[in-house]
Each structure stands twice: as structure tokens, then as C-alpha cells.
XYZ file of C-alpha atoms in Angstrom:
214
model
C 103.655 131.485 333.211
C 106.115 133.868 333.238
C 106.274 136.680 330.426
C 109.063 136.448 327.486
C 111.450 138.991 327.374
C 111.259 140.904 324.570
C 113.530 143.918 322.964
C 112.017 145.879 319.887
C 115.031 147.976 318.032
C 114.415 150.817 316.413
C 115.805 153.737 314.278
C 117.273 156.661 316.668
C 114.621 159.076 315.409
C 111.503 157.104 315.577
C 110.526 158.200 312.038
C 110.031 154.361 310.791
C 106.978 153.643 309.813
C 107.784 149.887 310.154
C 108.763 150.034 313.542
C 105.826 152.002 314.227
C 104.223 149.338 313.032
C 105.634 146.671 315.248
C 105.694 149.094 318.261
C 101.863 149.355 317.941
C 101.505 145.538 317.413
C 103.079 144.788 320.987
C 101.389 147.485 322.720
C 97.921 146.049 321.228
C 99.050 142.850 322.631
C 99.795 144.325 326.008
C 103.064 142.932 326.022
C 105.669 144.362 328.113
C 108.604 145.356 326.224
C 112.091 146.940 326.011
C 112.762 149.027 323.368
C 116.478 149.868 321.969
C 118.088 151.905 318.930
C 120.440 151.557 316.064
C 121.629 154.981 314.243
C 120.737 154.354 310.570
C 122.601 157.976 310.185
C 126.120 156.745 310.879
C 125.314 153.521 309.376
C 125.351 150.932 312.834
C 122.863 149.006 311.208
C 125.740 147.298 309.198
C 127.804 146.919 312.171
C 127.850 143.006 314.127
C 126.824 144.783 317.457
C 123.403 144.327 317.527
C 121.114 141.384 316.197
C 119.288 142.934 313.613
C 122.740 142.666 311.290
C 122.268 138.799 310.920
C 118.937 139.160 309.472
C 118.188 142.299 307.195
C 120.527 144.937 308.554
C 117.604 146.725 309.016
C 114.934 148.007 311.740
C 112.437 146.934 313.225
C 113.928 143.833 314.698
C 112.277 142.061 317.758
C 113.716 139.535 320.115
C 112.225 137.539 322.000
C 113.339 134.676 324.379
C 116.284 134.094 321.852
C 114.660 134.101 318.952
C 115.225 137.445 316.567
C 112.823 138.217 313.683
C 112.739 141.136 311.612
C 110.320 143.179 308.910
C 107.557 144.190 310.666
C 104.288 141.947 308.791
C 106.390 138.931 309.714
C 106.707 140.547 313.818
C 102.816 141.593 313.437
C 101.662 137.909 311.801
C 104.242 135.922 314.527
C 102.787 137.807 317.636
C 99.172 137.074 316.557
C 100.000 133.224 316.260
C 102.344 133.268 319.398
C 99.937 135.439 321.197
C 96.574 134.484 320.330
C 93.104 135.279 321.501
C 91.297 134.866 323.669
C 94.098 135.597 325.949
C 95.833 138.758 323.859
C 93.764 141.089 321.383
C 94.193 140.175 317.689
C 95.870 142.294 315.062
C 93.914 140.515 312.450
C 90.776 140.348 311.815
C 88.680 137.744 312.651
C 87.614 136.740 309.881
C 89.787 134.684 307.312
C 88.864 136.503 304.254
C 89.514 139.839 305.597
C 92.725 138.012 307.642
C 93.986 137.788 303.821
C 92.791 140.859 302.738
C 94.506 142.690 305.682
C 97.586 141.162 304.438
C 97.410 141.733 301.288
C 97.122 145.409 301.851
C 100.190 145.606 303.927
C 102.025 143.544 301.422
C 100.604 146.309 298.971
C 101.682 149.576 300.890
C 105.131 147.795 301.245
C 106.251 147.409 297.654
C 103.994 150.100 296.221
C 104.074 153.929 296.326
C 107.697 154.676 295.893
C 106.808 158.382 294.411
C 105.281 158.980 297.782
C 107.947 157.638 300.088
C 110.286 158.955 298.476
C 108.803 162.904 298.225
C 106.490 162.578 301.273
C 109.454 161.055 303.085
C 108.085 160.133 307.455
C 109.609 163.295 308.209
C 106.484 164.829 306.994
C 104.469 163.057 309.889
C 107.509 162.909 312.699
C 108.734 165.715 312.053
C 106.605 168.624 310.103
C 108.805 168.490 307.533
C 107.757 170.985 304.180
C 108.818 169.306 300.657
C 108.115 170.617 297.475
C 104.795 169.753 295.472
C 104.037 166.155 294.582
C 105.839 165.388 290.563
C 103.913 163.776 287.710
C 105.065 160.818 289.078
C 104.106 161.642 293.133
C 100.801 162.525 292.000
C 99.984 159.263 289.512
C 101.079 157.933 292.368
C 98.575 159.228 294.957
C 95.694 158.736 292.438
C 96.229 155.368 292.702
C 96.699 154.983 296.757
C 93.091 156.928 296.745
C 91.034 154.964 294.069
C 92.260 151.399 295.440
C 91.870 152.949 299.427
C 88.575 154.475 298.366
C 87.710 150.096 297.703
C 88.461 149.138 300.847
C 87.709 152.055 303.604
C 83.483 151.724 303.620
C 81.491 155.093 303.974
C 81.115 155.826 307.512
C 83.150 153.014 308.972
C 86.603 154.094 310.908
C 88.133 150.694 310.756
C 88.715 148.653 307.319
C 87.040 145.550 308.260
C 84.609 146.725 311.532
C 87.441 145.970 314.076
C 90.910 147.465 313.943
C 93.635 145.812 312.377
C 97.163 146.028 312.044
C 96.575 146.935 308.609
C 94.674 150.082 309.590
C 97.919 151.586 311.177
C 99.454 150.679 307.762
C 97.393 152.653 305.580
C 96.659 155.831 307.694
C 100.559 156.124 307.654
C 100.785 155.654 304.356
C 97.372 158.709 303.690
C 99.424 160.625 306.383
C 102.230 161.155 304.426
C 99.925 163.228 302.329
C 97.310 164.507 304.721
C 99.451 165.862 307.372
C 101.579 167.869 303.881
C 98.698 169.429 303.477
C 98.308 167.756 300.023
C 94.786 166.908 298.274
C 93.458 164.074 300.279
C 89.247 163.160 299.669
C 87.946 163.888 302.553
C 86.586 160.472 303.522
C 90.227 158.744 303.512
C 91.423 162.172 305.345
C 89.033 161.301 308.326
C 89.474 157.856 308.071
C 93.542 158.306 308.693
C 92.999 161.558 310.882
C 90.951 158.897 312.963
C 93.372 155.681 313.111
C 96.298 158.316 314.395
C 94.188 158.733 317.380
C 95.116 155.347 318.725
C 96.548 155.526 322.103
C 99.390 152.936 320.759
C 99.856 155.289 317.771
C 100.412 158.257 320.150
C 102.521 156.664 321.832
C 105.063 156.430 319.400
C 104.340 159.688 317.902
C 105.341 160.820 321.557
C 108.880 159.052 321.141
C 109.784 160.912 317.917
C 108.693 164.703 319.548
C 110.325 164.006 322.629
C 113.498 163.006 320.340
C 112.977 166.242 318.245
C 113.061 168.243 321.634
């Protein structure tokens, strides 16, 4: 069988943490992939050029074989059904309960945490970028990322459910934003996303973003 041909379309900068996302879901897979750009800085995401515009007008967006799909739970969720195991290496757990709970938690970091996007912008891990200290509002907001992450990364276990998931990727981004500031982190969800970053497939991607920063 021959393999799909598949793009993956990204910001320029490779700060994204969605198409980071995505980009680690297909090399998990070990599918062979092209991957393109789309300046969000002079706005081409709202332009008809590219295939992403029909959809959300914004990145990631994979194709593959003629089909285009975008936001990156929905590319993470498709590959694992379209490329299952035993044949390709799950990004879910296998387990159903913890299948759910994975996606509840990227559901969670997705329409949560503004504070912390917003002042711990991915510039912070792309780029090294400095900000000024977390507001009232950064901070409640950080409180709450630790207590509920505190429930659900175990003591002395690097992965959230015993086996990487998708999800994992998810939430160390989302403690990186803080960790790599040099904010308060406790220590335990510190080494837990110190440890996820570590993925090959994560480093790759980091790679893209300091090669683009010269």
C-alpha cells in the first residue's frame, strides 16, 4: 500500500503550540510528511492561496490525500483512527477511560488559561523571550493549571497515564510557558514538563523555530 501524501502548514516562526502539536502527532506515527508555511504576520492566513482559509483561517492545517482538516485535537484524534495500532504507535492511551481523560485535558488547556497565553506568550519557549511578572490575574491563573496538573501527573511517573500521550505534549507546553520564564513552578510538574520536552519529536520542532531564529 502506498503511503498518503500528506502536507502539515504551519506558522512561519514555528512558535505554535498547536502545530507543535500536530507536528509531533505525525512524527509519533512515523508518517512521512511535507511541511509548508503561512505568515500569520502579514496576515496570509486570510488570503484564498492556501487550504487552511476554507476551514479556520488558521494553522495547523493537514492534508492528506485530498482531504484538509484543521485544529490540531481533531488532526491528533483523526490520525489515531486512520492510523491505528498495531501497525502505527497510538497517541492515546490505551485505555478508554484515560482515552477520555486525555481528551478532556487537551480540550481543557485549549479554552483555559488565557492569563498565561496571553503574558507567557510561546515566545517564551521558541524564543527566550523576557515578559514582565505574572498579574493578579496570570498568577490565579497558574494556581489553578498547578492544583488541577498536580491531579493528574502521579508522583514519580513521567507520563500522565504510564505511556505517552498526545496529551502529555499538551500540558508540558502549557507548564513551559512558565518553567522555561523562570516563574514558580512545584518542582514535581517542573520535572515532569522538563522531561516530556525531551522527546525526540518535540526536539525536533524546537529545532525548526532556532534554526528560524538564526
Amino acid at each position: 500500500m502506498s503511503e498518503p501524501a500528506i502536507t502539515l502548514w504551519s506558522d512561519a516562526d514555528y512558535f505554535s503550540p498547536y502545530v507543535l502539536s500536530a507536528y509531533v502527532a505525525l512524527h509519533e506515527k512515523g508518517l512521512p510528511f511535507t511541511l509548508k508555511t503561512v505568515d500569520l504576520d502579514s496576515g496570509a492566513q486570510h488570503s484564498a492561496s492556501w487550504p487552511g482559509f476554507h476551514l479556520t483561517q488558521r494553522v495547523p492545517a493537514l492534508e492528506i490525500d485530498g482531504f484538509t482538516l484543521s485544529e490540531s485535537s481533531a488532526i491528533a484524534e483523526y490520525l489515531d483512527e486512520r492510523f491505528a495500532p498495531p501497525e502505527w504507535e497510538r497517541l492515546y492511551p490505551h485505555d478508554m477511560n484515560n482515552r477520555a481523560r486525555a481528551r478532556q485535558i487537551q480540550a481543557w488547556l485549549r479554552s483555559d488559561f488565557l492569563p498565561i497565553r496571553e503574558e507567557r506568550s510561546t515566545t517564551v519557549v521558541f524564543a527566550g523571550a523576557k515578559k514582565s511578572p505574572l498579574s493578579a490575574a496570570g498568577q490565579e491563573s497558574a494556581e489553578k493549571l498547578f492544583a488541577l496538573a498536580n491531579e493528574q501527573v502521579k508522583e514519580g511517573k513521567p507520563n500522565l497515564f504510564g505511556e505517552w500521550c498526545i496529551a502529555d505534549v499538551d500540558l508540558a507546553l502549557m507548564l513551559n510557558r512558565l518553567v522555561m520564564h523562570g516563574d514558580a513552578v512545584p518542582e514535581r510538574l517542573a520535572d515532569y514538563a522538563t522531561f516530556q520536552w525531551q522527546r525526540s519529536s518535540v526536539q525536533r520542532y524546537v529545532a525548526l523555530s532556532a534554526k528560524r531564529l538564526g
